[in-house]
Tab-separated table of C-alpha atoms in Angstrom:
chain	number	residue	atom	x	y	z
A	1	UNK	CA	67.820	225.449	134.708
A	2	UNK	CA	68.712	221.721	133.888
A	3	UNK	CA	66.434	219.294	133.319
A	4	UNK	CA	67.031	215.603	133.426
A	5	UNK	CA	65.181	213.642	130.579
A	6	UNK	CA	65.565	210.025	129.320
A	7	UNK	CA	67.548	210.889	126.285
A	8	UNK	CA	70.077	212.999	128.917
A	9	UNK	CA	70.232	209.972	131.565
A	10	UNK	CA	71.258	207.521	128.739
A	11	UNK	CA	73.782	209.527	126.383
A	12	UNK	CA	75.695	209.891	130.449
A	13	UNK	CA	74.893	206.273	131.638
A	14	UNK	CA	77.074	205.942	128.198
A	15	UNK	CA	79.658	208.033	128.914
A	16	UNK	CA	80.450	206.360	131.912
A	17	UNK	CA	80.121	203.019	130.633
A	18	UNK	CA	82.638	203.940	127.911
A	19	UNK	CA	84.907	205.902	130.251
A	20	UNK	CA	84.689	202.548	132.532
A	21	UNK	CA	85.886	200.266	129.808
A	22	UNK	CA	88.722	202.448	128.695
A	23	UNK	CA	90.054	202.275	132.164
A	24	UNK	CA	89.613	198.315	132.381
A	25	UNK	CA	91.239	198.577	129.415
A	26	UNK	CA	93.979	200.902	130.308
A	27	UNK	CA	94.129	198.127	133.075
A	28	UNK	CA	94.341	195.141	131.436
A	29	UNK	CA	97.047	196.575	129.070
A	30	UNK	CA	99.228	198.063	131.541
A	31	UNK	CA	99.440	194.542	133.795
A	32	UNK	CA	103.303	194.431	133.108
A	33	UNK	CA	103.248	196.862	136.117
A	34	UNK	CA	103.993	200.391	133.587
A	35	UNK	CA	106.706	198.400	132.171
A	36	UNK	CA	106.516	200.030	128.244
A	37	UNK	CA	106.948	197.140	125.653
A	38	UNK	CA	107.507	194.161	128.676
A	39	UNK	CA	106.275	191.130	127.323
A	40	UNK	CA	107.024	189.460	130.660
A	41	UNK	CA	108.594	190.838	134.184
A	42	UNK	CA	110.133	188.181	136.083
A	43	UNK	CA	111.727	188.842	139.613
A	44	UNK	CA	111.940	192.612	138.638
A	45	UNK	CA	113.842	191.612	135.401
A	46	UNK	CA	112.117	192.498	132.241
A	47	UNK	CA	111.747	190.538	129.337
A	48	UNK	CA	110.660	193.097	125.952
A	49	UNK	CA	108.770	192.348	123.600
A	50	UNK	CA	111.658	193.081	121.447
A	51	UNK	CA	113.893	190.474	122.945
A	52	UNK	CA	111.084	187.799	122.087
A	53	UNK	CA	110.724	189.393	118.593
A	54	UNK	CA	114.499	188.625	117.658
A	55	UNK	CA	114.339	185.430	119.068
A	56	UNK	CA	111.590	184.412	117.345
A	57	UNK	CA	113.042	186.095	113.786
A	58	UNK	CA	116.150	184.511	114.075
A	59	UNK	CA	114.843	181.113	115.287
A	60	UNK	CA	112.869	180.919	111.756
A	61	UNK	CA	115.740	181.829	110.191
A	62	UNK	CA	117.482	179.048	111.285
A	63	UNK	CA	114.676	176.865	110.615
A	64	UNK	CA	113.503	176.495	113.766
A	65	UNK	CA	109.407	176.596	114.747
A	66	UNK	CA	108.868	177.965	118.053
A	67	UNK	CA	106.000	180.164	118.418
A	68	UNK	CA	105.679	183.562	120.262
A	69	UNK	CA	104.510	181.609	123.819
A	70	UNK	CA	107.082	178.968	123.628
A	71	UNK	CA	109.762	181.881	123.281
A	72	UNK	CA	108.859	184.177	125.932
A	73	UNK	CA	108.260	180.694	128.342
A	74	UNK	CA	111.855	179.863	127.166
A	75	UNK	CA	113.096	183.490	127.975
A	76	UNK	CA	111.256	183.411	131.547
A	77	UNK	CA	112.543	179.921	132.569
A	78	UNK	CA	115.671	180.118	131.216
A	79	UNK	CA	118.049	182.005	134.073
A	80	UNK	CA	116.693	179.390	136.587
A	81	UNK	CA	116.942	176.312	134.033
A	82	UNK	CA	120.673	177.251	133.740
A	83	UNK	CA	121.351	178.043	136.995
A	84	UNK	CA	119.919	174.801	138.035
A	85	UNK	CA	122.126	172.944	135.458
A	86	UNK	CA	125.128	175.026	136.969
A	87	UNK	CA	124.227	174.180	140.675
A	88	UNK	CA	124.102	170.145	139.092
A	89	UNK	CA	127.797	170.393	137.809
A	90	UNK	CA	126.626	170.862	134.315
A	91	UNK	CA	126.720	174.542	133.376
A	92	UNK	CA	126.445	175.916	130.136
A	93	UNK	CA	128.126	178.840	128.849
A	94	UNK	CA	127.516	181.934	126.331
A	95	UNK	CA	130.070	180.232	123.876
A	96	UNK	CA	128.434	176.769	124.194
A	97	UNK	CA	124.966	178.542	122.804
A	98	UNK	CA	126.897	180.025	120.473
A	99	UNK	CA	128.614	177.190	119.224
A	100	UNK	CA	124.816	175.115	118.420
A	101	UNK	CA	123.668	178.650	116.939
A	102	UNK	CA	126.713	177.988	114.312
A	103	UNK	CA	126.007	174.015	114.421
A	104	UNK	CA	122.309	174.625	113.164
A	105	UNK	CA	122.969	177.421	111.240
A	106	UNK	CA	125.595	175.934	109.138
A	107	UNK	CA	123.661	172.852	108.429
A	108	UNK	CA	120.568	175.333	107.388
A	109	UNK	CA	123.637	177.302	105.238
A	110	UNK	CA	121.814	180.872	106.715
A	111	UNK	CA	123.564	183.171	108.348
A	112	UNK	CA	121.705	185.391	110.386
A	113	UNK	CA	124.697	187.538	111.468
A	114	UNK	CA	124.855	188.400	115.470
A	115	UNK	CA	122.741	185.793	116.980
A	116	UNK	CA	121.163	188.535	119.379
A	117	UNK	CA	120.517	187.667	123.874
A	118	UNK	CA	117.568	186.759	123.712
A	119	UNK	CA	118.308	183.621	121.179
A	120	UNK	CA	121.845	182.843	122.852
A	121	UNK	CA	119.259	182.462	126.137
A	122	UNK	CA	117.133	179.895	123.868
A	123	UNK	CA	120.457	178.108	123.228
A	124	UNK	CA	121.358	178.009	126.664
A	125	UNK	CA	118.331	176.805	127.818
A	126	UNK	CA	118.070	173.994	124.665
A	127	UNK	CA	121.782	172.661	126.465
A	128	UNK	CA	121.358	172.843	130.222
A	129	UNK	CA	117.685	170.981	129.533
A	130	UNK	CA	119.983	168.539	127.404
A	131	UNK	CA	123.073	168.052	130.433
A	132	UNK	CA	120.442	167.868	132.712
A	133	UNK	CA	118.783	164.557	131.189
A	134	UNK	CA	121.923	163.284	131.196
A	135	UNK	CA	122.991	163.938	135.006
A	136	UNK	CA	120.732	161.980	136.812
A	137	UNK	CA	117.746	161.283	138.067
A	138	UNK	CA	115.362	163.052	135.684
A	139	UNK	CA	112.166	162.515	137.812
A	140	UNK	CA	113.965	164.117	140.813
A	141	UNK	CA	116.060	166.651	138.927
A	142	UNK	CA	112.319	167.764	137.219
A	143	UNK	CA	110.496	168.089	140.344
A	144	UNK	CA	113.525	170.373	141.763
A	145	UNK	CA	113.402	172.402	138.602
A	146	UNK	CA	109.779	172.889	138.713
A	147	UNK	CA	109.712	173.674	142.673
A	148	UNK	CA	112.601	176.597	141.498
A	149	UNK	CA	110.533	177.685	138.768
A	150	UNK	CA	106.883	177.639	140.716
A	151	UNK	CA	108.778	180.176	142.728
A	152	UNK	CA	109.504	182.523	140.589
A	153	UNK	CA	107.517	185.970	140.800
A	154	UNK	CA	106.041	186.355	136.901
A	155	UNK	CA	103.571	189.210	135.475
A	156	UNK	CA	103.083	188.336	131.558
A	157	UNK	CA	101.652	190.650	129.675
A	158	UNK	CA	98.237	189.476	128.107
A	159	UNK	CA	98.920	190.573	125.389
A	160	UNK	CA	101.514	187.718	125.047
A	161	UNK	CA	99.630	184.967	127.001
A	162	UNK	CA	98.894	183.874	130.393
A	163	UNK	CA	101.319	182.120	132.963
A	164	UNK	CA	100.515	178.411	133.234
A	165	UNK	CA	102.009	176.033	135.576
A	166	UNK	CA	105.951	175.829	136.294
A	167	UNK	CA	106.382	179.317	134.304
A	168	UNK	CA	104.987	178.329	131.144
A	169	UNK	CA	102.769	180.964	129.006
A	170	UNK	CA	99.946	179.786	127.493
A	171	UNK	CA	98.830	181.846	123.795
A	172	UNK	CA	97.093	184.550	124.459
A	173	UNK	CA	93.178	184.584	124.171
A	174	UNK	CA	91.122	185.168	121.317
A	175	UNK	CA	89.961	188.464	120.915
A	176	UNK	CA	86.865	189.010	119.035
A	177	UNK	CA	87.377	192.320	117.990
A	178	UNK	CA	90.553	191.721	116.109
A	179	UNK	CA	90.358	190.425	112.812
A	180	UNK	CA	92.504	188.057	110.891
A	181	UNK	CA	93.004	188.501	107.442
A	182	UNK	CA	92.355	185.735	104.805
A	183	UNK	CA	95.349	184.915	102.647
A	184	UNK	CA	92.757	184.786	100.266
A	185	UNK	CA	91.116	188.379	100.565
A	186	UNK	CA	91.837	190.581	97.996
């Protein structure tokens, strides 16, 4: 025969507290719909975290400061920013990105060997965002840009951010249980 006592009723009002948060957890985690190392999924495309890893390395190499968020925004807006600039007679091609990944990193004198998709994207991008100031009217061409890019189905994972407005990501939250080492701890 079981009896319930107090001690009993709390250790399982625990358990299923715990076994609650690891499934919120699971939750939170998994919001790149069970998409294994997505950063972002955009239209059913995925973006890794990988992709935004080498961008970011070989952006520093180069000397360039873009931070995780501004990457992976980059990387989501990207297809539609040069699409856009292709629909506005301006198009911008694989070789053009490659061409200002040799520009910068000859006057950096670093060579960071295979400049990898995810930073010829961030070069395409940087040039079609360049034509297009120079193709018009940049109020008009904006709004039509940001209309495209409001449009766009986007799932970030938190881990990376959250989507702002016109497919931006914003840095990811604070999280109080991780803990930042001091450069100056021992």
């Amino acid at each position: 025969m079981h009896t319930s006592t107090p001690t009993n009723r709390m250790t399982r009002a625990r358990a299923v507290l715990l076994a609650g948060g690891a499934v919120l957890a699971a939750a939170t985690l998994g919001a790149c719909s069970g998409t294994p190392g997505a950063a972002a999924v955009v239209d059913g495309h995925v973006i890794t975290a990988q992709e935004v890893r080498s961008a970011t390395d070989q952006l520093t190499e180069l000397g360039q400061q873009f931070d995780v968020p501004t990457v992976l925004s980059i990387l989501i807006q990207e297809p539609t920013m040069t699409r856009f600039a292709a629909d506005e007679g301006v198009a911008v091609s694989d070789e053009d990105a490659a061409g200002l990944l040799d520009q910068v990193s000859q006057s950096v004198g670093i060579d960071v060997g295979e400049y990898s998709d995810a930073t010829l994207a961030i070069a395409r991008y940087s040039l079609a965002s360049g034509n297009l100031q120079d193709a018009g009217d940049l109020e008009a061409l904006g709004q039509q840009v940001a209309e495209r890019l409001d449009a766009l189905d986007v799932e970030v994972n938190p881990r990376f951010g959250t989507l702002g407005e016109s497919a931006a990501v914003e840095g990811a939250s604070a999280r109080p249980w991780i803990v930042t080492p001091r450069a100056d701890a021992p």
